[in-house]
Each structure stands twice: as C-alpha cells, then as structure tokens.
Coordinates of C-alpha atoms in Angstrom, one line a residue:
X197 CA -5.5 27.4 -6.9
X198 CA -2.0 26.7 -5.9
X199 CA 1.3 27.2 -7.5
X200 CA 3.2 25.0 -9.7
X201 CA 6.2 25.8 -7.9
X202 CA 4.9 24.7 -4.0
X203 CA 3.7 21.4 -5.5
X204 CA 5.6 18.5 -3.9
X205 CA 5.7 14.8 -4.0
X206 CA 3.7 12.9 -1.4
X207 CA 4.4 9.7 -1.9
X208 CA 6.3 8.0 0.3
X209 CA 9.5 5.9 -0.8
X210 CA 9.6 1.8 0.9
X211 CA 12.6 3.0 3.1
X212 CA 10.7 5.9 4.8
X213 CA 7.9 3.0 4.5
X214 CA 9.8 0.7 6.3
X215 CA 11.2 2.9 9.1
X216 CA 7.9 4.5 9.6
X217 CA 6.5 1.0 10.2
X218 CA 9.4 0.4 12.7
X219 CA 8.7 3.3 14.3
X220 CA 5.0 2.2 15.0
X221 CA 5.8 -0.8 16.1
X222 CA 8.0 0.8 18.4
X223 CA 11.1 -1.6 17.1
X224 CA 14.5 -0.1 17.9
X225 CA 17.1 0.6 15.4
X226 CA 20.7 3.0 15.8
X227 CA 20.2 6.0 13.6
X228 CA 23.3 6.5 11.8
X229 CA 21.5 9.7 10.0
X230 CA 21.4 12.0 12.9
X231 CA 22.1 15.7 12.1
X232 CA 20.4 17.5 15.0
X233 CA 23.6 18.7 17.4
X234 CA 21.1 19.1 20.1
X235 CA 20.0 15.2 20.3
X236 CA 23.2 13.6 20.7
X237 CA 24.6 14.1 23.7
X238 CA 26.8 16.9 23.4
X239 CA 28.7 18.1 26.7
X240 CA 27.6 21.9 26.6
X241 CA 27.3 24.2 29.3
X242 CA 23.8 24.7 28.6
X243 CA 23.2 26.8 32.0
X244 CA 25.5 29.6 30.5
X245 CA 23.3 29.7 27.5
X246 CA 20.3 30.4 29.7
X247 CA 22.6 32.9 31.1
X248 CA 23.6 34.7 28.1
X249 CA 20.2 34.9 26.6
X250 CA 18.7 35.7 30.2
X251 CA 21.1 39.0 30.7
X252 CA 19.7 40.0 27.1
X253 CA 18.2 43.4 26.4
X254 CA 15.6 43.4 23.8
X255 CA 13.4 45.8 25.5
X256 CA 13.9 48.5 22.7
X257 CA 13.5 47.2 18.7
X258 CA 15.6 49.5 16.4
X259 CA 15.5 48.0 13.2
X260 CA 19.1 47.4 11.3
X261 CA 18.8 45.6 7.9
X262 CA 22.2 44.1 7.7
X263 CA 22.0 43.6 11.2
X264 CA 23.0 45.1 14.4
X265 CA 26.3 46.7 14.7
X266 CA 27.5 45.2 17.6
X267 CA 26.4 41.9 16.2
X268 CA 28.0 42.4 12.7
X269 CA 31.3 43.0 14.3
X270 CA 31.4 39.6 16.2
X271 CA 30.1 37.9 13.0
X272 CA 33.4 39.5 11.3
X273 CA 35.2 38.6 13.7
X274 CA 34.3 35.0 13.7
X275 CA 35.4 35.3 10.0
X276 CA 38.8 36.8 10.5
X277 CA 39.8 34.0 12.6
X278 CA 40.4 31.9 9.3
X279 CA 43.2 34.5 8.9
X280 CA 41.6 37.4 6.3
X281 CA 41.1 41.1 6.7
X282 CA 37.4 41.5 6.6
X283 CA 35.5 44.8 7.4
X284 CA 31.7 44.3 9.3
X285 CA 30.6 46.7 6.2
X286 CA 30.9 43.3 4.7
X287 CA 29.0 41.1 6.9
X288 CA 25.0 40.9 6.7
X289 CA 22.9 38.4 9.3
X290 CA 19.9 36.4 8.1
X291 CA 17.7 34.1 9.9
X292 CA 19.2 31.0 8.6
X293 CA 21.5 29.8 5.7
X294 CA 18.7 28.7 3.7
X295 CA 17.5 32.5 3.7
X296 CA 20.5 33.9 2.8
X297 CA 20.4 31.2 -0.2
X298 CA 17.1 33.1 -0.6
X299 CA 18.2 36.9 -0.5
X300 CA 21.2 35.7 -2.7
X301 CA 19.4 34.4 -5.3
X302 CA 16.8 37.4 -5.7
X303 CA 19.9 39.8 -5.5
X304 CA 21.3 37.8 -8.4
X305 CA 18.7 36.4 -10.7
X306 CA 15.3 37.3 -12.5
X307 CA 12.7 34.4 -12.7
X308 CA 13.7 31.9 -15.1
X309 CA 17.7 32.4 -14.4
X310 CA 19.7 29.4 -13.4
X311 CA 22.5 28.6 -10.5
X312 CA 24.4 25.8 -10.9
X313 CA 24.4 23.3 -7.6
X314 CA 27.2 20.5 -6.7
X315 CA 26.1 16.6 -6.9
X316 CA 26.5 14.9 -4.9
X317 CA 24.9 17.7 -2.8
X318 CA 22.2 17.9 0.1
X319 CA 19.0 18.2 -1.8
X320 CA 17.8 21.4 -0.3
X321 CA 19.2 23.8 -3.2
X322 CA 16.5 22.6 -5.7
X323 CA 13.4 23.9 -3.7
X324 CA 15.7 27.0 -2.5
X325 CA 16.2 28.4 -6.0
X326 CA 12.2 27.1 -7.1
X327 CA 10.7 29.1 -4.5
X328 CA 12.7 31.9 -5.8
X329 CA 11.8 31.1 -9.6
X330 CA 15.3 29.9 -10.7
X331 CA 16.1 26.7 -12.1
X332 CA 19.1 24.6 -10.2
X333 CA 21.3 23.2 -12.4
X334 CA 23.7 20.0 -11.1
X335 CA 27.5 20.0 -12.0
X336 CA 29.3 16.6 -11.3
X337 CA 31.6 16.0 -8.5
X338 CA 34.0 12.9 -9.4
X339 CA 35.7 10.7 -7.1
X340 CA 39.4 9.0 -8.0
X341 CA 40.2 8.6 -4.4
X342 CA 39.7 12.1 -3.7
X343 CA 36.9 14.5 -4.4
X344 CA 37.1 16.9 -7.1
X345 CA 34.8 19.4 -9.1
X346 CA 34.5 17.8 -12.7
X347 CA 35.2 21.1 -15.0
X348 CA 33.9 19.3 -18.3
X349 CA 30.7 19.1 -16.2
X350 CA 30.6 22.4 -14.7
X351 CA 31.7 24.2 -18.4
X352 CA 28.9 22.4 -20.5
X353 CA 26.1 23.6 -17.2
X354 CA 27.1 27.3 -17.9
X355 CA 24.2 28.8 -20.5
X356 CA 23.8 32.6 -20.9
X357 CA 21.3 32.6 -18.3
X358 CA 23.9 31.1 -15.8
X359 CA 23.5 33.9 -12.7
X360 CA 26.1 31.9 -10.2
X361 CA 27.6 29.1 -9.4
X362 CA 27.5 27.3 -5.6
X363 CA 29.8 25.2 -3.6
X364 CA 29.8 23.6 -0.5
X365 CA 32.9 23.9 1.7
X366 CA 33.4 20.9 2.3
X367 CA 30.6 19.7 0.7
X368 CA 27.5 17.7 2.5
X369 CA 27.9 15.1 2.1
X370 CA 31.2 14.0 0.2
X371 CA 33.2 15.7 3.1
X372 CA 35.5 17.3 0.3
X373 CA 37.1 20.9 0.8
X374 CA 37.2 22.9 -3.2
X375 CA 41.5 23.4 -3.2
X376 CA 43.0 26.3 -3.9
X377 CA 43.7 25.5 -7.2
X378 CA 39.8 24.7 -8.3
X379 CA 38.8 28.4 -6.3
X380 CA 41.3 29.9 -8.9
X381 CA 40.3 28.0 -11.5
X382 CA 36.5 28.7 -10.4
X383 CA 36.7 33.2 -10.5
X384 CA 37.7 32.7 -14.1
X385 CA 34.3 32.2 -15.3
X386 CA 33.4 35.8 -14.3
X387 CA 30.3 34.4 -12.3
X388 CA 29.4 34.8 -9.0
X389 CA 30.5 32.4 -6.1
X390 CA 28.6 31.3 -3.3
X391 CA 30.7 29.4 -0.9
X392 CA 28.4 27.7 2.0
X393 CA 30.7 27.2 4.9
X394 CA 28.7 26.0 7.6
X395 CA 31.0 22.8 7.8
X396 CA 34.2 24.3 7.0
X397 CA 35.8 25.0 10.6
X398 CA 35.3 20.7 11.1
X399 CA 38.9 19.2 9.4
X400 CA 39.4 15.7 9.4
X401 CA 43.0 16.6 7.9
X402 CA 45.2 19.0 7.4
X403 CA 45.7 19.9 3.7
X404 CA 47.5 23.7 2.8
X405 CA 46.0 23.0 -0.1
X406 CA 42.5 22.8 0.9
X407 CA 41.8 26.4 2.4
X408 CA 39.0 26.4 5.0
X409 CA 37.4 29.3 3.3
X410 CA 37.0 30.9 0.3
X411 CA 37.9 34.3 1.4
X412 CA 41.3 32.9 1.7
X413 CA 42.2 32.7 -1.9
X414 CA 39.5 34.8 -3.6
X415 CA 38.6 37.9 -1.3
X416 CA 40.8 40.2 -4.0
X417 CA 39.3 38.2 -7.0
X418 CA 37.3 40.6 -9.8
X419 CA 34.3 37.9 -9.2
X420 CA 32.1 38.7 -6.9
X421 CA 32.3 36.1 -3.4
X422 CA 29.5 35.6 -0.8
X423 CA 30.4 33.1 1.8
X424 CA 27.7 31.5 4.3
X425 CA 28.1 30.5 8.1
X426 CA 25.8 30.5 11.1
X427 CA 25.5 29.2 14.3
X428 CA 23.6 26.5 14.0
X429 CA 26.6 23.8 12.9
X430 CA 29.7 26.5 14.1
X431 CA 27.8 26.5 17.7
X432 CA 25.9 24.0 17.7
X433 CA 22.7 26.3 18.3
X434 CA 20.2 25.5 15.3
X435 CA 17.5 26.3 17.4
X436 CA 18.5 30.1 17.6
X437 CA 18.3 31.2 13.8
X438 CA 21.2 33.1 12.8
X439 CA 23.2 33.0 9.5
X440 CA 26.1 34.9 8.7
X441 CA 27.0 36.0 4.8
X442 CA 30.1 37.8 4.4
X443 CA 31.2 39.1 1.0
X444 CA 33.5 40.4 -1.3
X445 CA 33.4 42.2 -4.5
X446 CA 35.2 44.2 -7.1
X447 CA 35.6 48.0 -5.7
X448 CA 32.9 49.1 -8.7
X449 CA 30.1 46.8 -7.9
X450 CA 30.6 47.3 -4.2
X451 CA 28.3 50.2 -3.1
X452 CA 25.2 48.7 -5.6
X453 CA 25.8 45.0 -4.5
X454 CA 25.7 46.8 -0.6
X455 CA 22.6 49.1 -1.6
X456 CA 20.9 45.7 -2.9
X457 CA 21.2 43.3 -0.2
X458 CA 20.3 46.1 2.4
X459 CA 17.0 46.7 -0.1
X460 CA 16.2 43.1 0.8
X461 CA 17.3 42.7 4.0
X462 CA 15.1 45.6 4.8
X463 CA 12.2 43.7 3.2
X464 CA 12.2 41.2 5.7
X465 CA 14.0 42.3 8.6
X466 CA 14.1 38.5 9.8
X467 CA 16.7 38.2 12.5
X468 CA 15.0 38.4 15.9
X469 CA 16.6 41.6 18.6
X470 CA 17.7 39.1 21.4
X471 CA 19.8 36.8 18.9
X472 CA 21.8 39.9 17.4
X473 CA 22.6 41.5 21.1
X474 CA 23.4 37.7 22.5
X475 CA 25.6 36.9 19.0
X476 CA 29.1 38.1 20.7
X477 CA 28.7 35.8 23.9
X478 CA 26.5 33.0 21.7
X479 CA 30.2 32.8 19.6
X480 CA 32.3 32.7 22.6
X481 CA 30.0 30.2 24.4
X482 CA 30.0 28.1 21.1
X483 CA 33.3 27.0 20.5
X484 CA 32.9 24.7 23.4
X485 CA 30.6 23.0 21.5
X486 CA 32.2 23.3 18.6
X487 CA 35.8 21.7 20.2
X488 CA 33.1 19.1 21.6
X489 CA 31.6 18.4 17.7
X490 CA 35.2 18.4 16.5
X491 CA 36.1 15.3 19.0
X492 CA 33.2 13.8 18.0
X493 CA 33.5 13.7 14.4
X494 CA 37.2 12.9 14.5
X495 CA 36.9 10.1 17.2
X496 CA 34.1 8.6 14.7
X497 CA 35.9 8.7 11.6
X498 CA 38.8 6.9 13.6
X499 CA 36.8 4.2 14.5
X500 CA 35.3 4.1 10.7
X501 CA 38.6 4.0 9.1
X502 CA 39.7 1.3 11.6
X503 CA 36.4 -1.0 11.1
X504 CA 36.0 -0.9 7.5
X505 CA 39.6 -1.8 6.9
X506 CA 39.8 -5.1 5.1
X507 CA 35.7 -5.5 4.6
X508 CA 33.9 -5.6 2.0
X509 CA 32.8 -1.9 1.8
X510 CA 34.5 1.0 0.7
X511 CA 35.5 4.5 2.5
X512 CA 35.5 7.1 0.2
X513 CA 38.1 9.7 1.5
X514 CA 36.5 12.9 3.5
X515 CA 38.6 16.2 4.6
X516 CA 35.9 17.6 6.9
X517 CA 31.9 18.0 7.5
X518 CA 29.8 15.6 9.6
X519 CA 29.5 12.4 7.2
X520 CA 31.0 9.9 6.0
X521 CA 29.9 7.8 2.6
X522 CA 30.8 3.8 1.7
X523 CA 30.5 2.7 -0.9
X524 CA 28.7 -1.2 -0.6
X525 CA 29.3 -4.4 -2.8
X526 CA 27.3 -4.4 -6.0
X527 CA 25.7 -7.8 -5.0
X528 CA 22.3 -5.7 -4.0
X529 CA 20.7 -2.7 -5.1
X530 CA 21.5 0.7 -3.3
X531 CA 17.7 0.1 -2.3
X532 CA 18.1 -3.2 -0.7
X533 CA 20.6 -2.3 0.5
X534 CA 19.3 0.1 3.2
X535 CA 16.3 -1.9 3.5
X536 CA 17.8 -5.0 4.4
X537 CA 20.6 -3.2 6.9
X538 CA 17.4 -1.1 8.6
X539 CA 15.0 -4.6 8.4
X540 CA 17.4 -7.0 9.1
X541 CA 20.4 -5.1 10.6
X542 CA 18.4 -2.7 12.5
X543 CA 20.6 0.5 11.3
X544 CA 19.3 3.5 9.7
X545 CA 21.6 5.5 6.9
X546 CA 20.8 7.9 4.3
X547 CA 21.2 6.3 0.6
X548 CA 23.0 8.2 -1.9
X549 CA 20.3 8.3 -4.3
X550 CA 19.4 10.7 -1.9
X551 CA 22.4 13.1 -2.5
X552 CA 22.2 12.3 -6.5
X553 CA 25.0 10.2 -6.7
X554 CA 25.9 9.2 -10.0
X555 CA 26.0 5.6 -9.4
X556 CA 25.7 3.1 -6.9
X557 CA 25.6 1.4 -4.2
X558 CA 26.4 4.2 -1.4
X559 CA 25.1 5.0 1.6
X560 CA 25.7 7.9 3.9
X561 CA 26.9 7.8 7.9
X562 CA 26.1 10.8 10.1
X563 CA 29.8 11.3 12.4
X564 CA 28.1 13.1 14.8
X565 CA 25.9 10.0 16.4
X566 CA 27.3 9.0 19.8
X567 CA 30.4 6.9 19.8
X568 CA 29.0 3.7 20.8
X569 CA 26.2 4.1 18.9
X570 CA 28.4 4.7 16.0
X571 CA 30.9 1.6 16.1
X572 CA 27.7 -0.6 16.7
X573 CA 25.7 0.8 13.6
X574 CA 29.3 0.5 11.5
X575 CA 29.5 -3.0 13.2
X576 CA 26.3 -3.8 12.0
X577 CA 26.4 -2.8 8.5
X578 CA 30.3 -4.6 8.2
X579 CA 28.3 -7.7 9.3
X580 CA 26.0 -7.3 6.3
X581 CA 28.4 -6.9 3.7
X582 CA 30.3 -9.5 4.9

C-alpha cells in the first residue's frame, strides 16, 4: 500500500530510550544538542520582527517562480557581501534548504541517479535524495588535525551515474570550511557542485585559505555551482521558511539550467507572499541575531578549548558552524559513553554514530546552548572521562 521509499525505522535506539525515560520522570539534564536558535536565549529585538511582518502587504498574490523581485535582489545582496559579483537573475527562493536539496536534485537526476554526500555529515541528505529517487552515496572526510575531503574516497564514489557532488560549508558537524585548493581541485570532475552554506558566515578563525563561500573561487568555473543559504541559521528565523540558492554556470547551459529550475519552481510555488515582501527588512533585522549567534558560538568554543585542555578527551579542530566534536577515551563504547554521561552525568550530546563517523568514540556539542549551561555540561562530561 505504501512506498518502499517512505518506509522508516521505528524502533527506538537505548539512548533516545533512556532520555525519553528521563524525560518522563521529569529528571533534569543540560542538553548540550540544542540547535533551535529560538530556545536559547538569544538577545533579539523580537518587537521589530512583529513590526516588520506587521507593516507587510500581502493583500495582492502575484505568483513569481523564482521569487519576488524585490525579494531576489536582497537575497543577492546578502550574497555579494562575501565579496562576488552576483546578478538576482541568479538567485531563486525556496521554502527551506531541504527543498532546494529537493528542486536540485529533480533538476539534476532521473530516478536511480546518485549524488555523493560528505561523512561525517548531518543525516538528512539520505532521505532528501530517497524521496527524490536517488541513491546518496558517502565520500570520507579524514581528520589529521584538521579536516579534509579524502580524494581516494571521493574518486572510487564517482560511477557513470554520478549526477553531483555535495558539500557542506563548513560542514555539520565537523566544523571544517572545503579550502580553496579542494574547490579547485573539486570543478575538475566536470560534476555539478552543491555548496550548502547555511553555516558559513559563523568563523571560529580566520583562514585566507578557507573561503566562506564557494562563489569565491568557483563562480567562473566551467562546472556548474548552486550554493544554499536561508534565514533560518543567517537570522536566526527558522520559523519563517525561506531558503536562498544562488548559482553559477557556464554561459551555454545558463538559459536551460534558468528555464529548468523556474519549470519547478513554478510547480510548487512554495514560498509564502509576506516572507518574500518582509525578506529586505528580515536580512537587516537579522544580523543582530546573527552578531548575537556569532558571540555565542565563539565565547563557547573559548571555554571548550580552555576546559578540555590537559583532560582526557580530545578537541578535534573546527573553523566554523555551531558544534563542536571530542573525541572520548576508548575505555567505553561510543554507546556507553553517552548513556552513562546522560544516566549518570546528566548531559545530553549527539554520538557520532549519528553523523557516520568512521570510528569511535565521539560525541557532538551543540555551541549555541547558553554559556553556563555549556561550561557545566563540558564540566560534566571532563569529570567523566577523568
């Protein structure tokens, strides 16, 4: 009755077991997992945003595919502030990231196609490309005290059928920006790009040779280049729906790859009237937030750095994004592991089998949870490893 492709596991693994039973029993714990820039006590000048969506007009609907034109400009503007020449011809609105993953992969692939996917990566690009009849292939990340994409491993994942390739910039959760040199390296396999953003304006260093974006190396490359963004980590607004795809191409796929994605935009026409007209103000109005997130996520990786220092555990070097990973003793299980820290410790984190690490034990810090939250949790978890 159902397809083979909406079929999901239901069985629940003994850490969501074990927190679920917590939960119940109303026991408190520090969730060192939170993602949700709305929860954790952001200073935002939320009255402004009632403002801005309150002086709104969305009496009339005039359908735009690629979105409104007023809106498209301020999405290419909030690209040319990493410092490129970008047109709003270029620049398409979806509801979300996830559904530009979506349009992407039907403007690129026939069931049965295949996209290779970062791991470590968040697991949400496997059920993106099933729903879309595509099979997600993993390349290898490695690790030799700083992140890098493993060629060998990317080369033996490319097959005939291989439609595209997709990074994350910096990547969720490793924290690692692609360099320059990997981008360049990257357009020579004639495939596609599809550079996902939405953590790339959060630096934890500066590295010339980590470019925030994509379209700073490869926007004249003959590959073509679709990069990703939306306000829901730039502004802090996940709650409003909005992603942002800009893209490059060579000058004789440009007016079909345009016809295409305006086919399916048209399809859906997603992206709500009120969101569009707000997006100029929502922008403006979000890099307070943003500067807020920013503080955040650099004042917790300070106090990570500074705690883990001569413990047991391991920091694994980030450049940017909202986590952090260590890397535990190999005395327990990555599974006991986060049992015991969330039974006995009281602290929540996300295990790296969870990411499809390679190996183990790691476990995964959010840098967004509130400060004192944070140094407790790390506290905590120090205390356990000993």
């Amino acid at each position: 009755m159902f397809s083979r492709r909406s079929a999901s596991e239901h069985q629940e693994n003994a850490l969501y077991a074990a927190l679920g039973a917590m939960r119940e029993a109303g026991t408190p714990y520090l969730d060192l997992t939170v993602s949700n820039p709305t929860v954790v006590g952001l200073r935002g000048p939320s009255a402004s945003l009632a403002q801005i969506l309150a002086n709104v007009d969305c009496s009339k609907y005039e359908p735009a595919p690629l979105g409104m034109p007023s809106a498209r400009e301020a999405a290419a503007q909030h690209f040319r502030q990493l410092g490129v020449a970008l047109p709003s011809e270029q620049v398409l609105l979806t509801a979300s990231t996830s559904e530009s993953y979506s349009f992407l992969f039907n403007l690129l692939c026939d069931a049965g196609d295949e996209v290779l996917i970062p791991a470590p990566s968040y697991p949400l690009f496997e059920y993106l490309a099933r729903f879309a009849n595509v099979t997600a292939t993993p390349y290898r990340l490695a690790y030799d005290g700083a992140w890098h994409i493993d060629f060998d491993s990317l080369t033996s994942a490319v097959t005939p059928r291989t439609r595209a390739v997709v990074l994350v910039n910096p990547n969720n959760p490793t924290g690692s920006y692609v360099s320059k040199q990997e981008w360049l390296r990257l357009a020579q396999f004639g495939l596609p790009l599809i550079s996902d953003e939405v953590f790339a304006r959060y630096p934890l260093i500066d590295d010339a040779q980590r470019p925030l974006s994509a379209l700073c190396v490869l926007q004249g490359a003959e590959v073509p280049l679709f990069v990703l963004d939306g306000l829901s980590k730039y502004a802090g607004l996940p709650q409003l729906k909005l992603g942002m795809m800009a893209y490059a191409c060579p000058s004789a796929l440009g007016d079909e790859l345009h016809h295409r994605l305006e086919m399916i935009a048209d399809t859906f026409l997603s992206v709500s009237t009120p969101v569009q007209a707000a997006l100029p103000q929502l922008l403006r109005h979000g890099k307070t937030t943003h500067d807020h997130i920013q503080e955040r996520i650099s004042t917790n990786y300070g106090t990570l750095r500074t705690l883990v220092r001569d413990s047991a555990a391991t920091l694994l070097r980030a450049e940017g994004g909202w986590s952090a990973v260590l890397q535990l003793p190999q005395t327990l299980s990555e599974q006991a592991w986060v049992l015991r820290l969330l039974q006995e410790r009281r602290v929540l984190v996300q295990p790296g089998w969870f990411f499809d690490f390679a190996t183990e034990p790691f476990v995964v810090v959010s840098l967004l949870t509130p400060p004192d939250d944070f140094a407790r949790g790390v506290q905590a978890i120090l205390g356990a490893v000993g």
